[in-house]
Coordinates of C-alpha atoms and ligand atoms in Angstrom, one line a residue:
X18 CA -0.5 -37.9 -12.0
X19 CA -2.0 -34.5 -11.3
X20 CA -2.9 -32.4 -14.3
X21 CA -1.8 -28.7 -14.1
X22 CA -4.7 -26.5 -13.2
X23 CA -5.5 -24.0 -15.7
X24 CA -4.7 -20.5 -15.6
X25 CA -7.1 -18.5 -12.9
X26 CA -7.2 -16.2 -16.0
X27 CA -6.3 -16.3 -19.2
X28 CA -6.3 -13.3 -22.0
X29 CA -5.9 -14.4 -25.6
X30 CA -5.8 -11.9 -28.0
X31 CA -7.8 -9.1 -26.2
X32 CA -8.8 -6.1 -28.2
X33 CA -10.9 -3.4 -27.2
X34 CA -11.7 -0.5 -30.0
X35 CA -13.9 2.2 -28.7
X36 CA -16.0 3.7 -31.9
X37 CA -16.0 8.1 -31.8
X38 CA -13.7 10.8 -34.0
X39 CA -10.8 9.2 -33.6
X40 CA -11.6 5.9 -32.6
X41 CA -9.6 4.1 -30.0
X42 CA -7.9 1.2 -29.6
X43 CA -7.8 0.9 -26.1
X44 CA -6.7 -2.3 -25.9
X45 CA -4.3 -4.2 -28.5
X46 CA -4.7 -7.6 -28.7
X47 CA -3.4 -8.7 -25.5
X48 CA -2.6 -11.8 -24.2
X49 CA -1.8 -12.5 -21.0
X50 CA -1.9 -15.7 -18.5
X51 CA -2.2 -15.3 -14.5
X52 CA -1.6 -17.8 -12.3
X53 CA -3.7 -19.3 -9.4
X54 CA -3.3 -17.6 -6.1
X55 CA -0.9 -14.5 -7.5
X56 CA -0.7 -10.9 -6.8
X57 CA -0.9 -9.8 -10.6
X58 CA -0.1 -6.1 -11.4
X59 CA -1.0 -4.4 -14.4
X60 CA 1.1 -1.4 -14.2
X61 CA 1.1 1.2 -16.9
X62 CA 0.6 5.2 -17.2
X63 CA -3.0 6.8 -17.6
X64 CA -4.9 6.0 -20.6
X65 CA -2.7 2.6 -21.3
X66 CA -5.7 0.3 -21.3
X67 CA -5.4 -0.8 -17.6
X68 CA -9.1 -0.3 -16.5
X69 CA -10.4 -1.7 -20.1
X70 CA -9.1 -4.8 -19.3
X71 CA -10.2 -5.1 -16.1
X72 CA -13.6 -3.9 -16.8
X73 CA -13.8 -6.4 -20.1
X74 CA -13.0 -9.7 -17.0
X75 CA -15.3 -8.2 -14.9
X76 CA -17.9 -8.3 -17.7
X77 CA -18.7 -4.5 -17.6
X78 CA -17.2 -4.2 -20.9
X79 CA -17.6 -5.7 -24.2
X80 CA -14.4 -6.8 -26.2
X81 CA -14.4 -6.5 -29.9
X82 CA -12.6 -9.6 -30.4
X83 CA -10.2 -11.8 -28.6
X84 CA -11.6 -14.1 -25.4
X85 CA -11.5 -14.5 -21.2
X86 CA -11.0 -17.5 -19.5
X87 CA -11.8 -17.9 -15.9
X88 CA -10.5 -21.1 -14.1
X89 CA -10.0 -22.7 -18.3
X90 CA -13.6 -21.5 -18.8
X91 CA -14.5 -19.3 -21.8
X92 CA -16.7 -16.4 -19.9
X93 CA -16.5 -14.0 -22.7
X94 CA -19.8 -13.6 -23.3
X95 CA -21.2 -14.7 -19.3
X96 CA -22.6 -11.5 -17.8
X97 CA -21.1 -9.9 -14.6
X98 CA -22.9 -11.9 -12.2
X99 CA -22.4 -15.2 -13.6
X100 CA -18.7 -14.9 -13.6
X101 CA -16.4 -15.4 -10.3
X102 CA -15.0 -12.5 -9.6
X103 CA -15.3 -9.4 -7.7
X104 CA -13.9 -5.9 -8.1
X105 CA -12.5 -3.4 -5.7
X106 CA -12.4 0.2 -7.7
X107 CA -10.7 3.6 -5.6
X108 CA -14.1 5.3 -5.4
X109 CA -15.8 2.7 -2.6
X110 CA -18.9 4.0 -1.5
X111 CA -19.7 2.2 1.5
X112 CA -23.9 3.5 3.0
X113 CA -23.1 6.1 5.6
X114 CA -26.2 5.2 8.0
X115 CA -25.2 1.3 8.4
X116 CA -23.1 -0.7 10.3
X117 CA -19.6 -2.3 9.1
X118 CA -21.3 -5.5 9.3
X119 CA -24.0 -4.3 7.4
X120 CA -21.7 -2.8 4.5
X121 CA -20.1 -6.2 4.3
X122 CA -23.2 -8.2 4.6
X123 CA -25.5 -6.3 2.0
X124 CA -24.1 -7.9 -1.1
X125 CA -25.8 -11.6 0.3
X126 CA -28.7 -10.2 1.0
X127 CA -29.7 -9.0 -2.5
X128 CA -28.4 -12.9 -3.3
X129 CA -30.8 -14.6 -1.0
X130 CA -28.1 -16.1 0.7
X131 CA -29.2 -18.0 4.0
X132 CA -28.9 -15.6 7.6
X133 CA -26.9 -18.2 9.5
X134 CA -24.7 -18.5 6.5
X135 CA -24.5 -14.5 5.9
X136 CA -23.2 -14.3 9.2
X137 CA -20.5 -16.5 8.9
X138 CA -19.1 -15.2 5.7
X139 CA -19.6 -12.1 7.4
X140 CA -17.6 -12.4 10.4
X141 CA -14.9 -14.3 8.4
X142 CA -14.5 -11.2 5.7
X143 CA -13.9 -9.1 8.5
X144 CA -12.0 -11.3 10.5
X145 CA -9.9 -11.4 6.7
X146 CA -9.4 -7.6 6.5
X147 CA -8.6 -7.7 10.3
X148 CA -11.8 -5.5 11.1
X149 CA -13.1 -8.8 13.3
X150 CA -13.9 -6.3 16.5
X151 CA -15.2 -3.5 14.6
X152 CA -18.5 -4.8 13.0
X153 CA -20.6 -2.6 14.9
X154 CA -19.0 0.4 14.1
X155 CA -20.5 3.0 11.4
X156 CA -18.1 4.2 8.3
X157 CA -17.5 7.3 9.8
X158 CA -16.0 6.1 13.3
X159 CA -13.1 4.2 10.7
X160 CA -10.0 5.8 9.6
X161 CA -9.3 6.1 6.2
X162 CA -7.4 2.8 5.9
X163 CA -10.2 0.5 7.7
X164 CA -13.1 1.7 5.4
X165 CA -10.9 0.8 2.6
X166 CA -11.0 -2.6 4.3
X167 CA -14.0 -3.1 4.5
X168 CA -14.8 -2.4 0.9
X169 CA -12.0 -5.2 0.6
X170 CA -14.1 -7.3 3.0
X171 CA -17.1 -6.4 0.7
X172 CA -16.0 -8.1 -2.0
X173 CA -14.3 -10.9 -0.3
X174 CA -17.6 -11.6 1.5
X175 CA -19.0 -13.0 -2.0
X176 CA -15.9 -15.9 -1.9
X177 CA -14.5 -14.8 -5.8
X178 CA -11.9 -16.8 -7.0
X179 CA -10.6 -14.0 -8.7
X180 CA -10.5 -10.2 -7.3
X181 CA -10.1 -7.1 -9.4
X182 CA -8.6 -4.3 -7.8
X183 CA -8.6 -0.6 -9.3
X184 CA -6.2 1.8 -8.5
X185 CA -7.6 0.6 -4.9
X186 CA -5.1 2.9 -2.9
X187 CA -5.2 5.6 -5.3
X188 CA -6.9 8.0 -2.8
X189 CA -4.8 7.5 -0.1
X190 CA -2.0 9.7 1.2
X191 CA 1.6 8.1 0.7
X192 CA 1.7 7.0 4.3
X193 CA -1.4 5.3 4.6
X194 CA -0.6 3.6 1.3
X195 CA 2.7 2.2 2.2
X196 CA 0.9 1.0 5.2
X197 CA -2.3 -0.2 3.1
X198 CA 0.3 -2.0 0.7
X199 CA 1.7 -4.3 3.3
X200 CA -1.9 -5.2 4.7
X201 CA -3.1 -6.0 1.2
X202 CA -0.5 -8.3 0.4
X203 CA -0.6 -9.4 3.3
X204 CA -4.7 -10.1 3.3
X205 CA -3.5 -12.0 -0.4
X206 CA -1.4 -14.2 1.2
X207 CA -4.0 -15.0 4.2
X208 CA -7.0 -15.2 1.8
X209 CA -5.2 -17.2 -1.4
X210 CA -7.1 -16.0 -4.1
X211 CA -5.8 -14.5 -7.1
X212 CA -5.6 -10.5 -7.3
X213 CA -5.4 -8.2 -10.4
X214 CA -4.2 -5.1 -9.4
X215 CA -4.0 -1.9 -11.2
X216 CA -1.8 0.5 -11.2
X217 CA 0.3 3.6 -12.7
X218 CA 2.9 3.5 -9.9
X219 CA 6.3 1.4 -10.5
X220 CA 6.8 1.3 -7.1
X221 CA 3.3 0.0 -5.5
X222 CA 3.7 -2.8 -8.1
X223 CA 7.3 -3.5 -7.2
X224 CA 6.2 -3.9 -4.4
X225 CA 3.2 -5.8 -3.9
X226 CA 3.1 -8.3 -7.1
X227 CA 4.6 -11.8 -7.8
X228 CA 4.5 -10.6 -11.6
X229 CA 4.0 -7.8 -13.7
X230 CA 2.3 -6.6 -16.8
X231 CA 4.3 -3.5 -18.0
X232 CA 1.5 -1.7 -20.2
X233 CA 1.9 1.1 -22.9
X234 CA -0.6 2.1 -25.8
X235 CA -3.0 -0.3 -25.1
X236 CA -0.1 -3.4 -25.7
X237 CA 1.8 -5.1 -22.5
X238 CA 5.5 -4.6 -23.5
X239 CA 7.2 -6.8 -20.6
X240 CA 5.6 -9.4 -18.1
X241 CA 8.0 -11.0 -15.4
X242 CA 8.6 -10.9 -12.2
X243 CA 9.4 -7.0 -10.4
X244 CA 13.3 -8.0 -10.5
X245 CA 12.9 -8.8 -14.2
X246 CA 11.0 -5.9 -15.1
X247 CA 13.1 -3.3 -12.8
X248 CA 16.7 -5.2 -13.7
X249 CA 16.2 -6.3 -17.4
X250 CA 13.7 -4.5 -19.0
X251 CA 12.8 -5.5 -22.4
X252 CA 12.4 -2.2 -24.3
X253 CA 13.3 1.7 -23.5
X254 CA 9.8 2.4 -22.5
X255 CA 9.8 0.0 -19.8
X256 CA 13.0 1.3 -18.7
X257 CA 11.9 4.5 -18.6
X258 CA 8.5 3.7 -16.7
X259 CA 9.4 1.4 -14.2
X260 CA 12.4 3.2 -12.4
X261 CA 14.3 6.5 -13.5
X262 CA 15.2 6.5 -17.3
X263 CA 18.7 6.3 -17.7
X264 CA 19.2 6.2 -21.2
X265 CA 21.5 6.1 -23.7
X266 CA 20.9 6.7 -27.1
X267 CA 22.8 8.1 -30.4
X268 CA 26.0 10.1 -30.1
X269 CA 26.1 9.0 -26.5
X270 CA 25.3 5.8 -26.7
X271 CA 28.4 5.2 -29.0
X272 CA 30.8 7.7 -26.9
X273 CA 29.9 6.1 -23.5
X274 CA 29.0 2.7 -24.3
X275 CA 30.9 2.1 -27.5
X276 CA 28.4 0.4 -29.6
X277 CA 25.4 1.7 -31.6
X278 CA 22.0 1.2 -29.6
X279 CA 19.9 2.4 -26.7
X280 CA 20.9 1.6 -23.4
X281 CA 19.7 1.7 -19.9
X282 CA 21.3 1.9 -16.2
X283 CA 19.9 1.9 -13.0
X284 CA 20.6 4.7 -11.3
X285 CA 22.1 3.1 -8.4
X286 CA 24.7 0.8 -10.4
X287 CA 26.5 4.6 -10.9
X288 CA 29.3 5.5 -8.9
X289 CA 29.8 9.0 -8.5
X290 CA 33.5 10.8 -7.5
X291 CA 34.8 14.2 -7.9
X292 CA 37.3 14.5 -10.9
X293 CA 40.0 17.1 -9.2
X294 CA 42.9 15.3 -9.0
X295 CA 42.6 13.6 -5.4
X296 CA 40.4 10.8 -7.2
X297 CA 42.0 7.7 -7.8
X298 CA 41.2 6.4 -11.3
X299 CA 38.4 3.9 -11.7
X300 CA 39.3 0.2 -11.9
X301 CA 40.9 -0.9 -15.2
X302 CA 38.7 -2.1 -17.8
X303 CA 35.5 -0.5 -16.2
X304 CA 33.8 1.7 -18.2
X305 CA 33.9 5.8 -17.2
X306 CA 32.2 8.5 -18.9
X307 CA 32.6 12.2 -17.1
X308 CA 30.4 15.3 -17.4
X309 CA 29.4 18.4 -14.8
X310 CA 27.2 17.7 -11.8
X311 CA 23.3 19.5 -11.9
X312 CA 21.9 18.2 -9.8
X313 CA 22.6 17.2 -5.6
X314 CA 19.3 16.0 -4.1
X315 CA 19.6 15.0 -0.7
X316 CA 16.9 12.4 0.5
X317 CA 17.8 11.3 3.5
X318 CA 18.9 7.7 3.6
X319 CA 20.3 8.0 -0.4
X320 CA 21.4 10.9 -2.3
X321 CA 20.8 11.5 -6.1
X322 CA 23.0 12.9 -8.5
X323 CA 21.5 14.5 -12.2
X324 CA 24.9 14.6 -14.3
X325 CA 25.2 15.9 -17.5
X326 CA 27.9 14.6 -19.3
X327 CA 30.2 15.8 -21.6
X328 CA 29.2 12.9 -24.0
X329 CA 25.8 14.4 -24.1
X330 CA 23.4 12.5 -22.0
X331 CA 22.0 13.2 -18.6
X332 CA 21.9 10.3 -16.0
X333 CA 21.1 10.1 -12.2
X334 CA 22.7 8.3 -9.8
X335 CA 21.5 7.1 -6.9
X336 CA 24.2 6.5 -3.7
X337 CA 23.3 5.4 0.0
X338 CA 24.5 7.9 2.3
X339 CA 26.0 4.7 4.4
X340 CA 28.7 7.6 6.1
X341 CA 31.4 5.3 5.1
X342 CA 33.5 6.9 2.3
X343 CA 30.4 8.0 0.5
X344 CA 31.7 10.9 -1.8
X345 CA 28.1 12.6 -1.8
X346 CA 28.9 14.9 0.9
X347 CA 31.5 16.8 -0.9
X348 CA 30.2 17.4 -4.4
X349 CA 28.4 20.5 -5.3
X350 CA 26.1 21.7 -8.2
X351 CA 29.1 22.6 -10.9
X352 CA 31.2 20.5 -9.7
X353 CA 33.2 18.0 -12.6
X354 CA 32.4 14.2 -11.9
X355 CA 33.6 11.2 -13.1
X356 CA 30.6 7.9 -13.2
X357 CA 31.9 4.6 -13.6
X358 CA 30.1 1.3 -13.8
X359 CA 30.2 -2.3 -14.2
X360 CA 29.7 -3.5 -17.5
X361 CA 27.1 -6.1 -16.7
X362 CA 24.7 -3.9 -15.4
X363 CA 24.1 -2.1 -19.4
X364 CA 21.2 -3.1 -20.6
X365 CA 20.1 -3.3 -24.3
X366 CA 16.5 -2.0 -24.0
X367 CA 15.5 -1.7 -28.2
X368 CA 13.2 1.7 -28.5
X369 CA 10.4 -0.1 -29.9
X370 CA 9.1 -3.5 -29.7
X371 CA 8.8 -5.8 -32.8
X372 CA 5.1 -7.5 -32.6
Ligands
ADP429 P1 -6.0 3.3 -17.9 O1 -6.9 2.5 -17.0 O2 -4.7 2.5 -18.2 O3 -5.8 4.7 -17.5 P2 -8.2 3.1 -19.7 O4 -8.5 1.6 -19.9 O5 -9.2 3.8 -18.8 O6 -6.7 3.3 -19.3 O7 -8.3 3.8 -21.1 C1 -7.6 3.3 -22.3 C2 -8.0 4.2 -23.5 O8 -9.4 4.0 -23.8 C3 -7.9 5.7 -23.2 O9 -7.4 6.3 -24.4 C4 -9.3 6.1 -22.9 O10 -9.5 7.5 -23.2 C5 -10.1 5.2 -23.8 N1 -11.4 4.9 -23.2 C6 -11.7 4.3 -22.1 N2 -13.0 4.1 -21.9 C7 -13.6 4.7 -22.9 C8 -15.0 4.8 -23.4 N3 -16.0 4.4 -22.6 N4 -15.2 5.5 -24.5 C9 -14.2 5.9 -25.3 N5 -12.9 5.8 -25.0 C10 -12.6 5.2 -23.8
MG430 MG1 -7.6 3.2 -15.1

């Protein structure tokens, strides 16, 4: 019988209050459990307690109460150095006047760590970040993407079980981020250790993590899966956060939906046709609301709809401009609309959470 290995980190009631005129309580008494070997998000807007945590693993940062396990050892009180991580933050500075190799190799130096062994970790953090033929190069003969790389080989260089990442893409252009996004997951699933990531945008974390930490005020309000958090999110913040907030609240709520309560839809669960008589009606029993059409935003492969309906809300929907029957090309700003929707895909999302 094999025992279940512990959590590669474990958060149990994690608070944070930073003393000043107000003080601050960055971070709320969270607890949280990350798995070995997962791409972890913590994905939340500015000033939600994101970096605090981070910074409190990493050892940077003292919490006021609450404790860190690392592997199912308390480190709460270890120092930076004696704990097995390594962070990557958005402002890398990698030394201008040395090689690559050098960069990556720097770290094991000021640990005394043997040459013939410094050159192996060396060559297999860059071979890691896929920089293996580029050793010998300077920072300044890299693009943008490979010196982000090889602050990513930096820190996998020391062998952390854990890595920390900040905001890592944060400074890139969108391009070079979608394209940095794949690599890093990509260098996770190579490398096998567990990554933290931070970040304030829905879709980088969609995209890149197994699970999610949805945080607000200092308090994770959902952790699941991106499917979870994107299809059944718990509470009306993170419907609004992670995708476009479709909500339904009040008057509306009980014109449109029927029943007293907030609710969400995905933008792309909305079906959009013109209400001038050619329409056929919507399928019996599926629930229609109607209203006038703002907005028509063309995107290229989808087109997005802002309607303001008569009932008093505002949604967007989202349809794929497939060419086939897609009724997108016709509407115009003014124009009267009819949405319809299955009823499966309304979700209770409760506008605060009970703690
Ligand atoms: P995020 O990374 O999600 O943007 P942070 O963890 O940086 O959020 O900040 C959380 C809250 O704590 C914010 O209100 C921020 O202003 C506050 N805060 C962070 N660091 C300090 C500090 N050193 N002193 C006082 N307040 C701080
Ligand atoms: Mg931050």
């Amino acid at each position: 019988m094999t025992a279940t290995p512990p959590p590669a980190i474990r958060l149990d009631r994690l608070r944070k209050e930073f003393t000043g005129t107000p003080p601050v309580v960055a971070v709320d008494d969270v607890d949280l459990d990350v798995g070995q070997g997962e791409f972890f998000s913590m994905l939340g807007p500015s000033g939600s307690g994101k970096t605090t945590v981070l910074r409190m693993i990493a050892g940077f940062e003292e919490p006021t109460a609450g404790r860190i396990e690392l592997d199912g050892e308390d480190v709460t009180r270890r120092q930076p150095y004696d704990r097995d991580v390594n962070t990557v933050f958005q402002d890398y500075a990698l030394f201008p006047h040395m090689t690559v190799a050098d960069n990556v190799e720097y770290g094991l130096l000021v640990k005394k760590v043997s040459r013939a062994e410094r050159r192996t970790r060396v060559a297999e953090a860059l071979e890691q970040v896929r920089l293996g033929d580029h050793g010998a190069r300077r920072p300044s003969q890299l693009s943008g993407g490979q010196r982000q790389r090889v602050a990513l080989a930096r820190a996998l260089v020391n062998r952390p079980r854990v890595l920390l990442l900040d905001e890592p893409l944060g400074a890139l252009d969108l391009k070079l981020r979608e394209q940095m996004q794949v690599e890093l997951k990509a260098i996770q699933r190579d490398v096998g250790i567990t990554f933290l990531f931070v970040t304030h945008d829905q879709e980088e974390a969609l995209t890149l993590s197994d699970r999610i930490a949805v945080f607000n005020a200092g308090r994770i309000e959902q952790v699941g899966t991106a499917r979870e958090v994107y299809e059944s999110p718990r509470t009306a913040f993170v419907a609004g956060f992670v995708g476009t907030s479709n909500l339904l609240t009040g008057e509306a709520a009980r014109t449109v939906v029927r029943r007293d309560g907030s609710f969400a839809i995905r933008p792309e669960k909305l079906v959009v046709t013109p209400v001038d008589g050619t329409a056929g009606a919507a399928a019996p029993g599926r629930p229609t609301a109607t209203g006038v059409l703002e907005e028509v935003v063309y995107g290229g492969p989808t087109t997005r709809f802002v309607v303001q309906l008569d009932a008093g809300a505002r949604l967007t929907a989202l349809e794929q401009n497939s060419g086939s029957g897609s009724a997108g090309a016709a509407l115009r700003r003014g124009d009267r609309v009819r949405l319809d929707w299955d009823p499966e895909h309304v979700i209770d999302v409760p506008e605060t959470t009970s703690k």
